[in-house]
């Protein structure tokens, strides 16, 4: 009955817009706690990081439960349903962390890791009714860079792009190296009409990157 519970949550949010400030704050706290769990658990690469995320997630859930009990006692059923979904998502993210691998050149998630993350986010966003955007990105004329300047310079271009993405992306957004100069970008909670602005920011930051072996501006698009 999660769909019914989620519909009730949306109606509650509409009521909150009319002035129920305490209920609105509690609902926002609940959503922030859920996404904090998702963001932290997805980024962990080993048992130590997963344990730390579990500790933070439990603290967030305890704070959320106290706030919901004080301000939203009427929505206790919905809170139980949300807790069940959070625990289930937590178990799935532990499984995902076991599969997470890093590209040795750029330090970004590799093909296997980013695909696993994309599938996990697809299922989660579909259950929660949240938009999900996915893009396949490649660097223009990358082969020409390798041919003219050498593979070492090409490798530096890839690392520069990974650094640029790290400055632009935030939260649960994830970029992974898909193949060669191709990258898979997974953005839960991002609508398709928000994509052009994101790509523009990414291109601007990439343009400002200094790449040894290439003139400045380097012209990589």
mmCIF file with all atom_site columns, C-alpha atoms in Angstrom:
data_model
loop_
_atom_site.group_PDB
_atom_site.id
_atom_site.type_symbol
_atom_site.label_atom_id
_atom_site.label_alt_id
_atom_site.label_comp_id
_atom_site.label_asym_id
_atom_site.label_entity_id
_atom_site.label_seq_id
_atom_site.pdbx_PDB_ins_code
_atom_site.Cartn_x
_atom_site.Cartn_y
_atom_site.Cartn_z
_atom_site.occupancy
_atom_site.B_iso_or_equiv
_atom_site.pdbx_formal_charge
_atom_site.auth_seq_id
_atom_site.auth_comp_id
_atom_site.auth_asym_id
_atom_site.auth_atom_id
_atom_site.pdbx_PDB_model_num
ATOM 1   C CA . UNK A 1 1   ? 0.000  0.000  0.000   1.00 0.00 ? 1   UNK A CA 1
ATOM 2   C CA . UNK A 1 2   ? 3.009  2.308  -0.493  1.00 0.00 ? 2   UNK A CA 1
ATOM 3   C CA . UNK A 1 3   ? 1.379  4.111  -3.439  1.00 0.00 ? 3   UNK A CA 1
ATOM 4   C CA . UNK A 1 4   ? -1.608 5.054  -1.262  1.00 0.00 ? 4   UNK A CA 1
ATOM 5   C CA . UNK A 1 5   ? 0.710  6.123  1.551   1.00 0.00 ? 5   UNK A CA 1
ATOM 6   C CA . UNK A 1 6   ? 2.776  8.246  -0.838  1.00 0.00 ? 6   UNK A CA 1
ATOM 7   C CA . UNK A 1 7   ? -0.412 9.911  -2.143  1.00 0.00 ? 7   UNK A CA 1
ATOM 8   C CA . UNK A 1 8   ? -1.331 10.772 1.437   1.00 0.00 ? 8   UNK A CA 1
ATOM 9   C CA . UNK A 1 9   ? 2.113  12.294 1.892   1.00 0.00 ? 9   UNK A CA 1
ATOM 10  C CA . UNK A 1 10  ? 1.610  14.508 -1.151  1.00 0.00 ? 10  UNK A CA 1
ATOM 11  C CA . UNK A 1 11  ? -1.763 15.683 0.141   1.00 0.00 ? 11  UNK A CA 1
ATOM 12  C CA . UNK A 1 12  ? -0.135 16.407 3.488   1.00 0.00 ? 12  UNK A CA 1
ATOM 13  C CA . UNK A 1 13  ? 2.546  18.492 1.746   1.00 0.00 ? 13  UNK A CA 1
ATOM 14  C CA . UNK A 1 14  ? -0.170 20.528 -0.004  1.00 0.00 ? 14  UNK A CA 1
ATOM 15  C CA . UNK A 1 15  ? -1.778 21.202 3.381   1.00 0.00 ? 15  UNK A CA 1
ATOM 16  C CA . UNK A 1 16  ? 1.584  22.166 4.810   1.00 0.00 ? 16  UNK A CA 1
ATOM 17  C CA . UNK A 1 17  ? 1.924  24.868 2.137   1.00 0.00 ? 17  UNK A CA 1
ATOM 18  C CA . UNK A 1 18  ? -1.078 26.590 3.766   1.00 0.00 ? 18  UNK A CA 1
ATOM 19  C CA . UNK A 1 19  ? 0.731  27.101 7.022   1.00 0.00 ? 19  UNK A CA 1
ATOM 20  C CA . UNK A 1 20  ? 1.379  23.834 8.879   1.00 0.00 ? 20  UNK A CA 1
ATOM 21  C CA . UNK A 1 21  ? 5.059  24.699 9.241   1.00 0.00 ? 21  UNK A CA 1
ATOM 22  C CA . UNK A 1 22  ? 5.911  22.063 11.822  1.00 0.00 ? 22  UNK A CA 1
ATOM 23  C CA . UNK A 1 23  ? 4.493  19.246 9.681   1.00 0.00 ? 23  UNK A CA 1
ATOM 24  C CA . UNK A 1 24  ? 6.314  20.526 6.599   1.00 0.00 ? 24  UNK A CA 1
ATOM 25  C CA . UNK A 1 25  ? 9.633  20.594 8.452   1.00 0.00 ? 25  UNK A CA 1
ATOM 26  C CA . UNK A 1 26  ? 9.133  17.036 9.664   1.00 0.00 ? 26  UNK A CA 1
ATOM 27  C CA . UNK A 1 27  ? 8.321  15.775 6.160   1.00 0.00 ? 27  UNK A CA 1
ATOM 28  C CA . UNK A 1 28  ? 11.390 17.523 4.726   1.00 0.00 ? 28  UNK A CA 1
ATOM 29  C CA . UNK A 1 29  ? 13.508 15.972 7.463   1.00 0.00 ? 29  UNK A CA 1
ATOM 30  C CA . UNK A 1 30  ? 12.148 12.536 6.575   1.00 0.00 ? 30  UNK A CA 1
ATOM 31  C CA . UNK A 1 31  ? 12.956 12.937 2.868   1.00 0.00 ? 31  UNK A CA 1
ATOM 32  C CA . UNK A 1 32  ? 16.429 14.319 3.611   1.00 0.00 ? 32  UNK A CA 1
ATOM 33  C CA . UNK A 1 33  ? 17.184 11.367 5.873   1.00 0.00 ? 33  UNK A CA 1
ATOM 34  C CA . UNK A 1 34  ? 16.107 8.883  3.177   1.00 0.00 ? 34  UNK A CA 1
ATOM 35  C CA . UNK A 1 35  ? 18.296 10.503 0.539   1.00 0.00 ? 35  UNK A CA 1
ATOM 36  C CA . UNK A 1 36  ? 21.206 10.861 2.921   1.00 0.00 ? 36  UNK A CA 1
ATOM 37  C CA . UNK A 1 37  ? 21.082 7.092  3.337   1.00 0.00 ? 37  UNK A CA 1
ATOM 38  C CA . UNK A 1 38  ? 20.907 6.599  -0.424  1.00 0.00 ? 38  UNK A CA 1
ATOM 39  C CA . UNK A 1 39  ? 23.752 9.014  -1.163  1.00 0.00 ? 39  UNK A CA 1
ATOM 40  C CA . UNK A 1 40  ? 26.115 7.757  1.506   1.00 0.00 ? 40  UNK A CA 1
ATOM 41  C CA . UNK A 1 41  ? 25.522 4.060  0.966   1.00 0.00 ? 41  UNK A CA 1
ATOM 42  C CA . UNK A 1 42  ? 25.971 4.287  -2.807  1.00 0.00 ? 42  UNK A CA 1
ATOM 43  C CA . UNK A 1 43  ? 29.366 6.021  -2.460  1.00 0.00 ? 43  UNK A CA 1
ATOM 44  C CA . UNK A 1 44  ? 30.966 3.575  -0.056  1.00 0.00 ? 44  UNK A CA 1
ATOM 45  C CA . UNK A 1 45  ? 33.678 1.257  -1.419  1.00 0.00 ? 45  UNK A CA 1
ATOM 46  C CA . UNK A 1 46  ? 34.556 -0.918 1.573   1.00 0.00 ? 46  UNK A CA 1
ATOM 47  C CA . UNK A 1 47  ? 33.252 -2.235 4.874   1.00 0.00 ? 47  UNK A CA 1
ATOM 48  C CA . UNK A 1 48  ? 34.615 0.640  6.929   1.00 0.00 ? 48  UNK A CA 1
ATOM 49  C CA . UNK A 1 49  ? 32.739 3.245  4.903   1.00 0.00 ? 49  UNK A CA 1
ATOM 50  C CA . UNK A 1 50  ? 29.554 1.183  4.898   1.00 0.00 ? 50  UNK A CA 1
ATOM 51  C CA . UNK A 1 51  ? 29.696 0.891  8.686   1.00 0.00 ? 51  UNK A CA 1
ATOM 52  C CA . UNK A 1 52  ? 30.114 4.648  9.022   1.00 0.00 ? 52  UNK A CA 1
ATOM 53  C CA . UNK A 1 53  ? 27.175 5.234  6.684   1.00 0.00 ? 53  UNK A CA 1
ATOM 54  C CA . UNK A 1 54  ? 25.058 2.807  8.708   1.00 0.00 ? 54  UNK A CA 1
ATOM 55  C CA . UNK A 1 55  ? 25.826 4.791  11.849  1.00 0.00 ? 55  UNK A CA 1
ATOM 56  C CA . UNK A 1 56  ? 24.884 8.095  10.221  1.00 0.00 ? 56  UNK A CA 1
ATOM 57  C CA . UNK A 1 57  ? 21.792 6.574  8.637   1.00 0.00 ? 57  UNK A CA 1
ATOM 58  C CA . UNK A 1 58  ? 20.611 5.204  11.984  1.00 0.00 ? 58  UNK A CA 1
ATOM 59  C CA . UNK A 1 59  ? 21.119 8.589  13.606  1.00 0.00 ? 59  UNK A CA 1
ATOM 60  C CA . UNK A 1 60  ? 19.153 10.258 10.832  1.00 0.00 ? 60  UNK A CA 1
ATOM 61  C CA . UNK A 1 61  ? 16.348 7.731  11.138  1.00 0.00 ? 61  UNK A CA 1
ATOM 62  C CA . UNK A 1 62  ? 16.184 8.173  14.905  1.00 0.00 ? 62  UNK A CA 1
ATOM 63  C CA . UNK A 1 63  ? 15.958 11.960 14.510  1.00 0.00 ? 63  UNK A CA 1
ATOM 64  C CA . UNK A 1 64  ? 13.319 11.524 11.819  1.00 0.00 ? 64  UNK A CA 1
ATOM 65  C CA . UNK A 1 65  ? 11.253 9.189  14.001  1.00 0.00 ? 65  UNK A CA 1
ATOM 66  C CA . UNK A 1 66  ? 11.361 11.602 16.960  1.00 0.00 ? 66  UNK A CA 1
ATOM 67  C CA . UNK A 1 67  ? 10.229 14.488 14.744  1.00 0.00 ? 67  UNK A CA 1
ATOM 68  C CA . UNK A 1 68  ? 7.463  12.446 13.147  1.00 0.00 ? 68  UNK A CA 1
ATOM 69  C CA . UNK A 1 69  ? 6.235  11.237 16.544  1.00 0.00 ? 69  UNK A CA 1
ATOM 70  C CA . UNK A 1 70  ? 6.048  14.809 17.882  1.00 0.00 ? 70  UNK A CA 1
ATOM 71  C CA . UNK A 1 71  ? 4.524  16.527 14.821  1.00 0.00 ? 71  UNK A CA 1
ATOM 72  C CA . UNK A 1 72  ? 2.958  13.802 12.651  1.00 0.00 ? 72  UNK A CA 1
ATOM 73  C CA . UNK A 1 73  ? 1.422  11.208 14.936  1.00 0.00 ? 73  UNK A CA 1
ATOM 74  C CA . UNK A 1 74  ? -1.526 10.969 12.555  1.00 0.00 ? 74  UNK A CA 1
ATOM 75  C CA . UNK A 1 75  ? 0.844  9.686  9.831   1.00 0.00 ? 75  UNK A CA 1
ATOM 76  C CA . UNK A 1 76  ? 2.315  6.850  11.887  1.00 0.00 ? 76  UNK A CA 1
ATOM 77  C CA . UNK A 1 77  ? 1.287  4.278  9.317   1.00 0.00 ? 77  UNK A CA 1
ATOM 78  C CA . UNK A 1 78  ? 3.096  6.174  6.619   1.00 0.00 ? 78  UNK A CA 1
ATOM 79  C CA . UNK A 1 79  ? 6.178  6.451  8.811   1.00 0.00 ? 79  UNK A CA 1
ATOM 80  C CA . UNK A 1 80  ? 6.262  2.672  9.282   1.00 0.00 ? 80  UNK A CA 1
ATOM 81  C CA . UNK A 1 81  ? 5.978  2.163  5.544   1.00 0.00 ? 81  UNK A CA 1
ATOM 82  C CA . UNK A 1 82  ? 8.808  4.646  4.952   1.00 0.00 ? 82  UNK A CA 1
ATOM 83  C CA . UNK A 1 83  ? 11.005 2.906  7.524   1.00 0.00 ? 83  UNK A CA 1
ATOM 84  C CA . UNK A 1 84  ? 10.407 -0.451 5.842   1.00 0.00 ? 84  UNK A CA 1
ATOM 85  C CA . UNK A 1 85  ? 11.365 1.013  2.461   1.00 0.00 ? 85  UNK A CA 1
ATOM 86  C CA . UNK A 1 86  ? 14.472 2.639  3.932   1.00 0.00 ? 86  UNK A CA 1
ATOM 87  C CA . UNK A 1 87  ? 15.655 -0.656 5.447   1.00 0.00 ? 87  UNK A CA 1
ATOM 88  C CA . UNK A 1 88  ? 15.041 -2.484 2.187   1.00 0.00 ? 88  UNK A CA 1
ATOM 89  C CA . UNK A 1 89  ? 16.927 0.195  0.226   1.00 0.00 ? 89  UNK A CA 1
ATOM 90  C CA . UNK A 1 90  ? 19.751 -0.007 2.778   1.00 0.00 ? 90  UNK A CA 1
ATOM 91  C CA . UNK A 1 91  ? 20.149 -3.764 2.214   1.00 0.00 ? 91  UNK A CA 1
ATOM 92  C CA . UNK A 1 92  ? 20.190 -3.272 -1.548  1.00 0.00 ? 92  UNK A CA 1
ATOM 93  C CA . UNK A 1 93  ? 22.834 -0.565 -1.268  1.00 0.00 ? 93  UNK A CA 1
ATOM 94  C CA . UNK A 1 94  ? 25.018 -2.893 0.775   1.00 0.00 ? 94  UNK A CA 1
ATOM 95  C CA . UNK A 1 95  ? 24.798 -5.391 -2.054  1.00 0.00 ? 95  UNK A CA 1
ATOM 96  C CA . UNK A 1 96  ? 25.642 -2.634 -4.529  1.00 0.00 ? 96  UNK A CA 1
ATOM 97  C CA . UNK A 1 97  ? 28.672 -1.554 -2.488  1.00 0.00 ? 97  UNK A CA 1
ATOM 98  C CA . UNK A 1 98  ? 30.047 -5.106 -2.710  1.00 0.00 ? 98  UNK A CA 1
ATOM 99  C CA . UNK A 1 99  ? 30.024 -4.765 -6.513  1.00 0.00 ? 99  UNK A CA 1
ATOM 100 C CA . UNK A 1 100 ? 31.359 -1.225 -6.692  1.00 0.00 ? 100 UNK A CA 1
ATOM 101 C CA . UNK A 1 101 ? 34.622 -0.984 -8.604  1.00 0.00 ? 101 UNK A CA 1
ATOM 102 C CA . UNK A 1 102 ? 36.701 1.995  -9.597  1.00 0.00 ? 102 UNK A CA 1
ATOM 103 C CA . UNK A 1 103 ? 38.311 2.806  -12.943 1.00 0.00 ? 103 UNK A CA 1
ATOM 104 C CA . UNK A 1 104 ? 42.067 2.727  -12.203 1.00 0.00 ? 104 UNK A CA 1
ATOM 105 C CA . UNK A 1 105 ? 42.832 5.663  -14.519 1.00 0.00 ? 105 UNK A CA 1
ATOM 106 C CA . UNK A 1 106 ? 40.259 8.196  -13.309 1.00 0.00 ? 106 UNK A CA 1
ATOM 107 C CA . UNK A 1 107 ? 39.132 6.824  -9.949  1.00 0.00 ? 107 UNK A CA 1
ATOM 108 C CA . UNK A 1 108 ? 35.519 7.008  -11.104 1.00 0.00 ? 108 UNK A CA 1
ATOM 109 C CA . UNK A 1 109 ? 33.102 4.021  -10.969 1.00 0.00 ? 109 UNK A CA 1
ATOM 110 C CA . UNK A 1 110 ? 33.775 1.630  -13.819 1.00 0.00 ? 110 UNK A CA 1
ATOM 111 C CA . UNK A 1 111 ? 31.278 0.122  -16.273 1.00 0.00 ? 111 UNK A CA 1
ATOM 112 C CA . UNK A 1 112 ? 30.079 -2.594 -13.903 1.00 0.00 ? 112 UNK A CA 1
ATOM 113 C CA . UNK A 1 113 ? 29.662 -0.277 -10.923 1.00 0.00 ? 113 UNK A CA 1
ATOM 114 C CA . UNK A 1 114 ? 27.835 2.531  -12.708 1.00 0.00 ? 114 UNK A CA 1
ATOM 115 C CA . UNK A 1 115 ? 25.480 0.071  -14.438 1.00 0.00 ? 115 UNK A CA 1
ATOM 116 C CA . UNK A 1 116 ? 24.638 -1.545 -11.102 1.00 0.00 ? 116 UNK A CA 1
ATOM 117 C CA . UNK A 1 117 ? 23.996 1.908  -9.626  1.00 0.00 ? 117 UNK A CA 1
ATOM 118 C CA . UNK A 1 118 ? 21.783 2.841  -12.594 1.00 0.00 ? 118 UNK A CA 1
ATOM 119 C CA . UNK A 1 119 ? 19.645 -0.290 -12.203 1.00 0.00 ? 119 UNK A CA 1
ATOM 120 C CA . UNK A 1 120 ? 19.320 0.234  -8.453  1.00 0.00 ? 120 UNK A CA 1
ATOM 121 C CA . UNK A 1 121 ? 18.300 3.870  -8.860  1.00 0.00 ? 121 UNK A CA 1
ATOM 122 C CA . UNK A 1 122 ? 15.831 2.984  -11.606 1.00 0.00 ? 122 UNK A CA 1
ATOM 123 C CA . UNK A 1 123 ? 14.025 0.564  -9.310  1.00 0.00 ? 123 UNK A CA 1
ATOM 124 C CA . UNK A 1 124 ? 14.099 2.982  -6.359  1.00 0.00 ? 124 UNK A CA 1
ATOM 125 C CA . UNK A 1 125 ? 12.864 5.987  -8.322  1.00 0.00 ? 125 UNK A CA 1
ATOM 126 C CA . UNK A 1 126 ? 10.108 3.953  -9.945  1.00 0.00 ? 126 UNK A CA 1
ATOM 127 C CA . UNK A 1 127 ? 8.825  2.849  -6.524  1.00 0.00 ? 127 UNK A CA 1
ATOM 128 C CA . UNK A 1 128 ? 8.975  6.388  -5.118  1.00 0.00 ? 128 UNK A CA 1
ATOM 129 C CA . UNK A 1 129 ? 7.558  8.080  -8.224  1.00 0.00 ? 129 UNK A CA 1
ATOM 130 C CA . UNK A 1 130 ? 10.683 10.222 -8.645  1.00 0.00 ? 130 UNK A CA 1
ATOM 131 C CA . UNK A 1 131 ? 12.119 11.304 -11.993 1.00 0.00 ? 131 UNK A CA 1
ATOM 132 C CA . UNK A 1 132 ? 15.388 9.747  -13.159 1.00 0.00 ? 132 UNK A CA 1
ATOM 133 C CA . UNK A 1 133 ? 17.567 11.003 -16.017 1.00 0.00 ? 133 UNK A CA 1
ATOM 134 C CA . UNK A 1 134 ? 20.366 8.988  -17.606 1.00 0.00 ? 134 UNK A CA 1
ATOM 135 C CA . UNK A 1 135 ? 22.831 10.198 -20.248 1.00 0.00 ? 135 UNK A CA 1
ATOM 136 C CA . UNK A 1 136 ? 25.667 8.665  -22.241 1.00 0.00 ? 136 UNK A CA 1
ATOM 137 C CA . UNK A 1 137 ? 28.442 11.257 -22.605 1.00 0.00 ? 137 UNK A CA 1
ATOM 138 C CA . UNK A 1 138 ? 31.536 11.156 -24.795 1.00 0.00 ? 138 UNK A CA 1
ATOM 139 C CA . UNK A 1 139 ? 34.392 13.590 -25.468 1.00 0.00 ? 139 UNK A CA 1
ATOM 140 C CA . UNK A 1 140 ? 34.442 15.034 -28.989 1.00 0.00 ? 140 UNK A CA 1
ATOM 141 C CA . UNK A 1 141 ? 37.292 13.919 -31.290 1.00 0.00 ? 141 UNK A CA 1
ATOM 142 C CA . UNK A 1 142 ? 39.066 12.109 -28.472 1.00 0.00 ? 142 UNK A CA 1
ATOM 143 C CA . UNK A 1 143 ? 40.852 9.766  -30.889 1.00 0.00 ? 143 UNK A CA 1
ATOM 144 C CA . UNK A 1 144 ? 42.424 12.785 -32.594 1.00 0.00 ? 144 UNK A CA 1
ATOM 145 C CA . UNK A 1 145 ? 43.862 13.887 -29.236 1.00 0.00 ? 145 UNK A CA 1
ATOM 146 C CA . UNK A 1 146 ? 45.510 10.485 -28.763 1.00 0.00 ? 146 UNK A CA 1
ATOM 147 C CA . UNK A 1 147 ? 46.809 10.465 -32.343 1.00 0.00 ? 147 UNK A CA 1
ATOM 148 C CA . UNK A 1 148 ? 48.280 13.972 -32.203 1.00 0.00 ? 148 UNK A CA 1
ATOM 149 C CA . UNK A 1 149 ? 49.483 14.238 -28.617 1.00 0.00 ? 149 UNK A CA 1
ATOM 150 C CA . UNK A 1 150 ? 49.892 10.658 -27.433 1.00 0.00 ? 150 UNK A CA 1
ATOM 151 C CA . UNK A 1 151 ? 48.005 8.321  -25.138 1.00 0.00 ? 151 UNK A CA 1
ATOM 152 C CA . UNK A 1 152 ? 49.478 9.886  -21.990 1.00 0.00 ? 152 UNK A CA 1
ATOM 153 C CA . UNK A 1 153 ? 47.887 13.215 -22.904 1.00 0.00 ? 153 UNK A CA 1
ATOM 154 C CA . UNK A 1 154 ? 44.634 11.420 -23.688 1.00 0.00 ? 154 UNK A CA 1
ATOM 155 C CA . UNK A 1 155 ? 44.735 9.868  -20.222 1.00 0.00 ? 155 UNK A CA 1
ATOM 156 C CA . UNK A 1 156 ? 45.171 13.320 -18.696 1.00 0.00 ? 156 UNK A CA 1
ATOM 157 C CA . UNK A 1 157 ? 42.138 14.520 -20.657 1.00 0.00 ? 157 UNK A CA 1
ATOM 158 C CA . UNK A 1 158 ? 40.059 11.701 -19.153 1.00 0.00 ? 158 UNK A CA 1
ATOM 159 C CA . UNK A 1 159 ? 41.256 12.542 -15.647 1.00 0.00 ? 159 UNK A CA 1
ATOM 160 C CA . UNK A 1 160 ? 40.497 16.231 -16.236 1.00 0.00 ? 160 UNK A CA 1
ATOM 161 C CA . UNK A 1 161 ? 36.951 15.366 -17.282 1.00 0.00 ? 161 UNK A CA 1
ATOM 162 C CA . UNK A 1 162 ? 36.493 13.238 -14.170 1.00 0.00 ? 162 UNK A CA 1
ATOM 163 C CA . UNK A 1 163 ? 37.676 16.177 -12.021 1.00 0.00 ? 163 UNK A CA 1
ATOM 164 C CA . UNK A 1 164 ? 35.318 18.552 -13.818 1.00 0.00 ? 164 UNK A CA 1
ATOM 165 C CA . UNK A 1 165 ? 32.396 16.209 -13.218 1.00 0.00 ? 165 UNK A CA 1
ATOM 166 C CA . UNK A 1 166 ? 33.309 16.018 -9.540  1.00 0.00 ? 166 UNK A CA 1
ATOM 167 C CA . UNK A 1 167 ? 32.950 19.799 -9.282  1.00 0.00 ? 167 UNK A CA 1
ATOM 168 C CA . UNK A 1 168 ? 29.584 19.901 -11.065 1.00 0.00 ? 168 UNK A CA 1
ATOM 169 C CA . UNK A 1 169 ? 27.760 16.815 -9.808  1.00 0.00 ? 169 UNK A CA 1
ATOM 170 C CA . UNK A 1 170 ? 26.438 16.591 -6.252  1.00 0.00 ? 170 UNK A CA 1
ATOM 171 C CA . UNK A 1 171 ? 24.287 14.506 -3.977  1.00 0.00 ? 171 UNK A CA 1
ATOM 172 C CA . UNK A 1 172 ? 23.207 11.171 -5.433  1.00 0.00 ? 172 UNK A CA 1
ATOM 173 C CA . UNK A 1 173 ? 24.231 12.060 -9.031  1.00 0.00 ? 173 UNK A CA 1
ATOM 174 C CA . UNK A 1 174 ? 26.795 9.566  -10.307 1.00 0.00 ? 174 UNK A CA 1
ATOM 175 C CA . UNK A 1 175 ? 29.170 9.518  -13.297 1.00 0.00 ? 175 UNK A CA 1
ATOM 176 C CA . UNK A 1 176 ? 30.993 6.331  -14.271 1.00 0.00 ? 176 UNK A CA 1
ATOM 177 C CA . UNK A 1 177 ? 33.421 5.450  -17.054 1.00 0.00 ? 177 UNK A CA 1
ATOM 178 C CA . UNK A 1 178 ? 31.409 3.378  -19.500 1.00 0.00 ? 178 UNK A CA 1
ATOM 179 C CA . UNK A 1 179 ? 33.966 2.573  -22.217 1.00 0.00 ? 179 UNK A CA 1
ATOM 180 C CA . UNK A 1 180 ? 36.988 4.454  -23.520 1.00 0.00 ? 180 UNK A CA 1
ATOM 181 C CA . UNK A 1 181 ? 35.995 8.128  -23.571 1.00 0.00 ? 181 UNK A CA 1
ATOM 182 C CA . UNK A 1 182 ? 32.321 7.307  -22.960 1.00 0.00 ? 182 UNK A CA 1
ATOM 183 C CA . UNK A 1 183 ? 30.719 8.013  -19.600 1.00 0.00 ? 183 UNK A CA 1
ATOM 184 C CA . UNK A 1 184 ? 27.363 7.059  -18.109 1.00 0.00 ? 184 UNK A CA 1
ATOM 185 C CA . UNK A 1 185 ? 25.666 9.807  -16.088 1.00 0.00 ? 185 UNK A CA 1
ATOM 186 C CA . UNK A 1 186 ? 22.888 8.765  -13.666 1.00 0.00 ? 186 UNK A CA 1
ATOM 187 C CA . UNK A 1 187 ? 20.860 11.518 -11.984 1.00 0.00 ? 187 UNK A CA 1
ATOM 188 C CA . UNK A 1 188 ? 18.005 10.522 -9.653  1.00 0.00 ? 188 UNK A CA 1
ATOM 189 C CA . UNK A 1 189 ? 15.563 13.345 -9.040  1.00 0.00 ? 189 UNK A CA 1
ATOM 190 C CA . UNK A 1 190 ? 16.640 15.252 -12.174 1.00 0.00 ? 190 UNK A CA 1
ATOM 191 C CA . UNK A 1 191 ? 14.064 16.021 -14.879 1.00 0.00 ? 191 UNK A CA 1
ATOM 192 C CA . UNK A 1 192 ? 14.926 15.867 -18.564 1.00 0.00 ? 192 UNK A CA 1
ATOM 193 C CA . UNK A 1 193 ? 14.461 19.616 -19.012 1.00 0.00 ? 193 UNK A CA 1
ATOM 194 C CA . UNK A 1 194 ? 17.177 20.236 -16.403 1.00 0.00 ? 194 UNK A CA 1
ATOM 195 C CA . UNK A 1 195 ? 19.785 18.370 -18.458 1.00 0.00 ? 195 UNK A CA 1
ATOM 196 C CA . UNK A 1 196 ? 20.873 21.176 -20.861 1.00 0.00 ? 196 UNK A CA 1
ATOM 197 C CA . UNK A 1 197 ? 21.821 23.463 -17.980 1.00 0.00 ? 197 UNK A CA 1
ATOM 198 C CA . UNK A 1 198 ? 23.788 20.667 -16.311 1.00 0.00 ? 198 UNK A CA 1
ATOM 199 C CA . UNK A 1 199 ? 25.688 19.901 -19.520 1.00 0.00 ? 199 UNK A CA 1
ATOM 200 C CA . UNK A 1 200 ? 26.445 23.588 -19.953 1.00 0.00 ? 200 UNK A CA 1
ATOM 201 C CA . UNK A 1 201 ? 27.945 23.767 -16.457 1.00 0.00 ? 201 UNK A CA 1
ATOM 202 C CA . UNK A 1 202 ? 29.954 20.607 -17.111 1.00 0.00 ? 202 UNK A CA 1
ATOM 203 C CA . UNK A 1 203 ? 31.312 21.960 -20.411 1.00 0.00 ? 203 UNK A CA 1
ATOM 204 C CA . UNK A 1 204 ? 32.249 25.265 -18.771 1.00 0.00 ? 204 UNK A CA 1
ATOM 205 C CA . UNK A 1 205 ? 34.171 23.600 -15.942 1.00 0.00 ? 205 UNK A CA 1
ATOM 206 C CA . UNK A 1 206 ? 35.878 21.226 -18.403 1.00 0.00 ? 206 UNK A CA 1
ATOM 207 C CA . UNK A 1 207 ? 36.940 24.174 -20.562 1.00 0.00 ? 207 UNK A CA 1
ATOM 208 C CA . UNK A 1 208 ? 38.666 25.743 -17.547 1.00 0.00 ? 208 UNK A CA 1
ATOM 209 C CA . UNK A 1 209 ? 40.683 22.592 -16.756 1.00 0.00 ? 209 UNK A CA 1
ATOM 210 C CA . UNK A 1 210 ? 44.433 22.855 -17.347 1.00 0.00 ? 210 UNK A CA 1
ATOM 211 C CA . UNK A 1 211 ? 45.732 19.768 -19.194 1.00 0.00 ? 211 UNK A CA 1
ATOM 212 C CA . UNK A 1 212 ? 49.467 19.194 -19.471 1.00 0.00 ? 212 UNK A CA 1
ATOM 213 C CA . UNK A 1 213 ? 50.470 18.585 -23.075 1.00 0.00 ? 213 UNK A CA 1
ATOM 214 C CA . UNK A 1 214 ? 47.641 20.659 -24.561 1.00 0.00 ? 214 UNK A CA 1
ATOM 215 C CA . UNK A 1 215 ? 47.425 24.412 -25.179 1.00 0.00 ? 215 UNK A CA 1
ATOM 216 C CA . UNK A 1 216 ? 45.116 26.557 -23.080 1.00 0.00 ? 216 UNK A CA 1
ATOM 217 C CA . UNK A 1 217 ? 42.336 26.776 -23.973 1.00 0.00 ? 217 UNK A CA 1
ATOM 218 C CA . UNK A 1 218 ? 42.581 23.134 -24.922 1.00 0.00 ? 218 UNK A CA 1
ATOM 219 C CA . UNK A 1 219 ? 39.365 23.042 -26.964 1.00 0.00 ? 219 UNK A CA 1
ATOM 220 C CA . UNK A 1 220 ? 38.102 19.725 -25.566 1.00 0.00 ? 220 UNK A CA 1
ATOM 221 C CA . UNK A 1 221 ? 34.301 19.658 -25.785 1.00 0.00 ? 221 UNK A CA 1
#
